[in-house]
CSV table of C-alpha atoms in Angstrom, one decimal:
chain,number,residue,atom,x,y,z
A,1,GLU,CA,28.3,35.1,119.1
A,2,VAL,CA,28.7,36.4,122.6
A,3,GLN,CA,26.3,39.4,123.1
A,4,LEU,CA,25.1,41.7,125.8
A,5,VAL,CA,22.1,44.0,125.2
A,6,GLU,CA,21.2,46.6,127.7
A,7,SER,CA,17.7,48.2,128.0
A,8,GLY,CA,15.6,50.3,130.4
A,9,GLY,CA,17.3,53.6,130.2
A,10,GLY,CA,15.4,56.9,130.1
A,11,LEU,CA,14.7,60.2,131.7
A,12,VAL,CA,13.9,60.2,135.4
A,13,LYS,CA,13.6,63.0,138.0
A,14,PRO,CA,16.0,63.3,140.9
A,15,GLY,CA,14.9,60.9,143.7
A,16,GLY,CA,13.3,58.6,141.2
A,17,SER,CA,14.0,55.0,140.4
A,18,LEU,CA,14.9,53.0,137.3
A,19,ARG,CA,15.7,49.4,136.5
A,20,LEU,CA,18.1,48.5,133.8
A,21,SER,CA,18.3,45.1,132.2
A,22,CYS,CA,21.1,43.3,130.3
A,23,ALA,CA,20.2,40.3,128.2
A,24,ALA,CA,23.1,37.9,127.7
A,25,SER,CA,23.5,35.3,124.9
A,26,GLY,CA,26.2,33.2,123.4
A,27,PHE,CA,27.8,32.0,126.6
A,28,THR,CA,26.7,30.2,129.8
A,29,PHE,CA,25.4,33.2,131.7
A,30,SER,CA,24.8,31.3,135.0
A,31,ASN,CA,28.6,30.6,135.2
A,32,ALA,CA,29.5,34.2,134.7
A,33,TRP,CA,30.4,37.0,137.2
A,34,MET,CA,29.1,40.3,135.7
A,35,ASN,CA,29.7,44.0,136.1
A,36,TRP,CA,28.0,47.3,135.5
A,37,VAL,CA,30.2,50.2,134.3
A,38,ARG,CA,29.0,53.7,133.6
A,39,GLN,CA,30.2,56.7,131.7
A,40,ALA,CA,29.0,60.2,132.4
A,41,PRO,CA,28.7,62.6,129.4
A,42,GLY,CA,32.2,63.5,128.2
A,43,LYS,CA,33.8,61.7,131.1
A,44,GLY,CA,35.7,58.4,131.6
A,45,LEU,CA,34.7,55.0,132.7
A,46,GLU,CA,33.5,54.2,136.2
A,47,TRP,CA,32.9,50.8,137.6
A,48,VAL,CA,29.5,50.6,139.3
A,49,GLY,CA,29.3,47.1,140.7
A,50,ARG,CA,29.6,43.4,140.3
A,51,ILE,CA,27.7,40.2,141.0
A,52,LYS,CA,29.2,36.8,141.4
A,53,ARG,CA,27.6,33.6,140.0
A,54,LYS,CA,25.2,31.8,142.3
A,55,THR,CA,27.7,28.9,142.9
A,56,ASP,CA,30.1,31.5,144.3
A,57,GLY,CA,27.4,32.9,146.5
A,58,GLY,CA,25.8,35.4,144.1
A,59,THR,CA,27.2,38.2,146.3
A,60,THR,CA,27.5,41.8,145.1
A,61,ASP,CA,30.0,44.7,145.5
A,62,TYR,CA,29.4,48.3,144.7
A,63,ALA,CA,31.3,51.5,144.1
A,64,ALA,CA,31.1,54.0,147.0
A,65,PRO,CA,29.0,56.6,145.1
A,66,VAL,CA,26.1,54.1,144.5
A,67,LYS,CA,26.3,51.8,147.5
A,68,GLY,CA,23.0,51.7,149.3
A,69,ARG,CA,21.1,53.1,146.4
A,70,PHE,CA,21.8,50.6,143.6
A,71,THR,CA,21.2,46.9,143.6
A,72,ILE,CA,22.6,44.3,141.1
A,73,SER,CA,20.7,41.1,140.6
A,74,ARG,CA,20.4,38.3,138.1
A,75,ASP,CA,17.9,35.9,136.7
A,76,ASP,CA,19.8,32.9,135.3
A,77,SER,CA,16.7,31.4,133.9
A,78,LYS,CA,16.3,34.4,131.7
A,79,ASN,CA,20.0,35.0,131.1
A,80,THR,CA,19.5,38.5,132.3
A,81,LEU,CA,21.4,40.9,134.6
A,82,TYR,CA,19.6,43.8,136.3
A,83,LEU,CA,20.6,47.1,137.9
A,84,GLN,CA,18.0,48.6,140.2
A,85,MET,CA,18.7,52.3,140.7
A,86,ASN,CA,16.9,54.1,143.5
A,87,SER,CA,17.3,57.6,144.9
A,88,LEU,CA,18.8,58.8,141.7
A,89,LYS,CA,20.9,61.9,141.6
A,90,THR,CA,21.8,64.2,138.7
A,91,GLU,CA,25.3,62.9,138.9
A,92,ASP,CA,24.1,59.4,138.0
A,93,THR,CA,23.4,60.6,134.5
A,94,ALA,CA,25.5,58.4,132.3
A,95,VAL,CA,25.6,55.6,129.7
A,96,TYR,CA,25.4,52.3,131.6
A,97,TYR,CA,27.2,49.3,130.2
A,98,CYS,CA,27.0,45.7,131.4
A,99,THR,CA,30.2,43.7,130.9
A,100,THR,CA,31.5,40.3,131.6
A,101,TYR,CA,33.6,40.1,134.8
A,102,VAL,CA,36.9,40.3,132.9
A,103,MET,CA,35.4,43.0,130.7
A,104,ASP,CA,36.1,41.2,127.4
A,105,VAL,CA,32.5,41.7,126.3
A,106,TRP,CA,30.5,44.9,126.5
A,107,GLY,CA,27.0,45.8,125.6
A,108,GLN,CA,26.1,48.8,123.5
A,109,GLY,CA,25.0,50.7,126.6
A,110,THR,CA,21.7,52.3,127.7
A,111,THR,CA,21.4,56.0,128.6
A,112,VAL,CA,20.1,57.2,131.9
A,113,THR,CA,19.3,60.9,132.4
A,114,VAL,CA,18.4,62.3,135.8
A,115,SER,CA,17.0,65.7,135.5
A,116,SER,CA,14.0,67.7,136.7
B,1,ASP,CA,41.3,52.7,146.4
B,2,VAL,CA,44.0,52.3,143.7
B,3,VAL,CA,44.4,55.4,141.7
B,4,MET,CA,45.3,55.1,138.1
B,5,THR,CA,47.0,57.9,136.2
B,6,GLN,CA,47.8,58.2,132.5
B,7,SER,CA,50.0,60.3,130.4
B,8,PRO,CA,49.7,62.1,128.1
B,9,LEU,CA,46.0,62.8,128.3
B,10,SER,CA,46.0,64.0,124.7
B,11,LEU,CA,48.2,62.4,122.0
B,12,PRO,CA,48.1,63.8,118.5
B,13,VAL,CA,49.9,61.4,116.2
B,14,THR,CA,51.0,61.2,112.6
B,15,LEU,CA,49.6,58.3,110.5
B,16,GLY,CA,52.2,55.5,110.3
B,17,GLN,CA,54.2,56.8,113.3
B,18,PRO,CA,54.4,55.1,116.7
B,19,ALA,CA,52.5,56.1,119.7
B,20,SER,CA,53.0,55.3,123.4
B,21,ILE,CA,50.7,55.8,126.4
B,22,SER,CA,51.9,55.5,130.0
B,23,CYS,CA,49.8,54.2,132.9
B,24,ARG,CA,50.8,54.3,136.5
B,25,SER,CA,49.1,52.8,139.6
B,26,SER,CA,49.3,54.1,143.2
B,27,GLN,CA,50.3,50.6,144.4
B,28,SER,CA,51.7,47.5,142.9
B,29,LEU,CA,49.3,45.5,140.7
B,30,VAL,CA,50.9,42.2,141.4
B,31,TYR,CA,48.2,39.9,142.8
B,32,SER,CA,48.8,37.1,145.3
B,33,ASP,CA,48.5,34.6,142.5
B,34,GLY,CA,51.5,36.2,140.8
B,35,ASN,CA,49.4,37.7,138.0
B,36,THR,CA,49.2,41.4,137.3
B,37,TYR,CA,45.7,42.4,136.4
B,38,LEU,CA,46.2,45.5,134.2
B,39,ASN,CA,44.0,45.9,131.2
B,40,TRP,CA,43.9,48.3,128.3
B,41,PHE,CA,40.6,49.4,126.6
B,42,GLN,CA,40.0,51.3,123.4
B,43,GLN,CA,36.9,53.4,122.9
B,44,ARG,CA,36.3,54.7,119.4
B,45,PRO,CA,34.1,57.7,118.9
B,46,GLY,CA,30.4,56.7,119.5
B,47,GLN,CA,31.2,53.1,120.4
B,48,SER,CA,31.4,51.0,123.5
B,49,PRO,CA,34.8,50.3,125.0
B,50,ARG,CA,36.6,47.3,123.7
B,51,ARG,CA,39.3,45.4,125.6
B,52,LEU,CA,42.6,45.3,123.8
B,53,ILE,CA,45.1,43.9,126.3
B,54,TYR,CA,44.7,41.9,129.4
B,55,LYS,CA,47.1,41.0,132.2
B,56,VAL,CA,49.6,43.6,131.0
B,57,SER,CA,50.6,42.2,127.6
B,58,ASN,CA,48.1,39.7,126.3
B,59,ARG,CA,46.3,40.9,123.2
B,60,ASP,CA,42.6,40.0,122.8
B,61,SER,CA,41.4,38.1,119.8
B,62,GLY,CA,41.2,40.2,116.7
B,63,VAL,CA,43.4,43.0,118.1
B,64,PRO,CA,46.0,43.9,115.5
B,65,ASP,CA,49.6,43.1,116.5
B,66,ARG,CA,50.6,46.8,116.1
B,67,PHE,CA,49.2,47.1,119.7
B,68,SER,CA,51.4,45.9,122.5
B,69,GLY,CA,51.4,46.2,126.3
B,70,SER,CA,54.3,46.0,128.7
B,71,GLY,CA,55.2,46.9,132.2
B,72,SER,CA,55.3,45.6,135.7
B,73,GLY,CA,54.5,46.6,139.3
B,74,THR,CA,53.2,50.2,139.0
B,75,ASP,CA,54.3,51.3,135.6
B,76,PHE,CA,52.7,50.2,132.3
B,77,THR,CA,52.8,51.2,128.7
B,78,LEU,CA,50.5,50.7,125.7
B,79,LYS,CA,52.3,51.1,122.3
B,80,ILE,CA,51.0,51.3,118.8
B,81,SER,CA,53.8,50.6,116.4
B,82,LYS,CA,52.3,52.4,113.4
B,83,VAL,CA,49.1,54.4,114.0
B,84,GLU,CA,46.3,53.9,111.6
B,85,ALA,CA,43.2,56.1,111.1
B,86,GLU,CA,41.0,53.5,112.9
B,87,ASP,CA,43.1,53.8,116.0
B,88,VAL,CA,41.6,57.3,116.8
B,89,GLY,CA,39.8,57.2,120.1
B,90,ILE,CA,40.3,57.2,123.9
B,91,TYR,CA,42.4,54.6,125.6
B,92,TYR,CA,41.9,53.6,129.2
B,93,CYS,CA,44.0,51.5,131.5
B,94,MET,CA,42.2,49.6,134.3
B,95,GLN,CA,43.4,47.6,137.3
B,96,GLY,CA,41.6,44.5,138.4
B,97,THR,CA,44.0,43.5,141.2
B,98,HIS,CA,42.8,45.4,144.2
B,99,TRP,CA,39.0,45.2,144.1
B,100,PRO,CA,36.5,46.4,144.8
B,101,PRO,CA,36.5,48.7,143.2
B,102,PHE,CA,38.0,48.2,139.8
B,103,THR,CA,39.6,51.5,138.8
B,104,PHE,CA,40.2,53.1,135.5
B,105,GLY,CA,42.7,55.7,134.4
B,106,PRO,CA,41.3,59.0,133.1
B,107,GLY,CA,41.8,58.1,129.5
B,108,THR,CA,44.2,59.2,126.7
B,109,LYS,CA,42.7,60.8,123.6
B,110,VAL,CA,44.5,59.8,120.5
B,111,ASP,CA,43.8,61.7,117.3
B,112,ILE,CA,45.5,62.3,114.0
B,113,LYS,CA,47.6,65.4,113.5
């Protein structure tokens, strides 16, 4: 069964940092481009960023609101996707989902709350 | 960035009756490879989003055939032929043609009258 399981969410103060993880199973993770998507409380879906597979360069792209503050990385030996979030703002409060590139598989999400 | 709009934003429906959601993009979603990367997602209350339709009209595995997608260029539609109670939730369209970024519509909330 294809599965994505996010972890690492929590409460953090503005200006703080947090690293989210997404454990993948049931498919060849190293071949997959992956996304992070977030959803603020009571709001819609917002694409955060994407990482290509290493054979395609492993490059990343980000949404404008997070560019320069968030970094997506991957460890193919651990089948794990990461989202390093720095300089967090209150508006980054959201449920963060990892998804496959074509968004046919989603994790259950992990909640990040940025508040003093 | 491509802006996605949806209408209506709220759709009360009667069980067993059809429902239709419109999605429009600010520019054509036809990609250089000839495909149109327009997806539909369903998010039931308290759940993660689930992809229903990809490339305008292709149903994902396990999606009931009462769901159908159509459209071209900048205008797209998701139809539910006969609404069932389990269809309650928020429906989003999303374009994957002009990226980054991928952009979602604001969502249409479907509930039962």
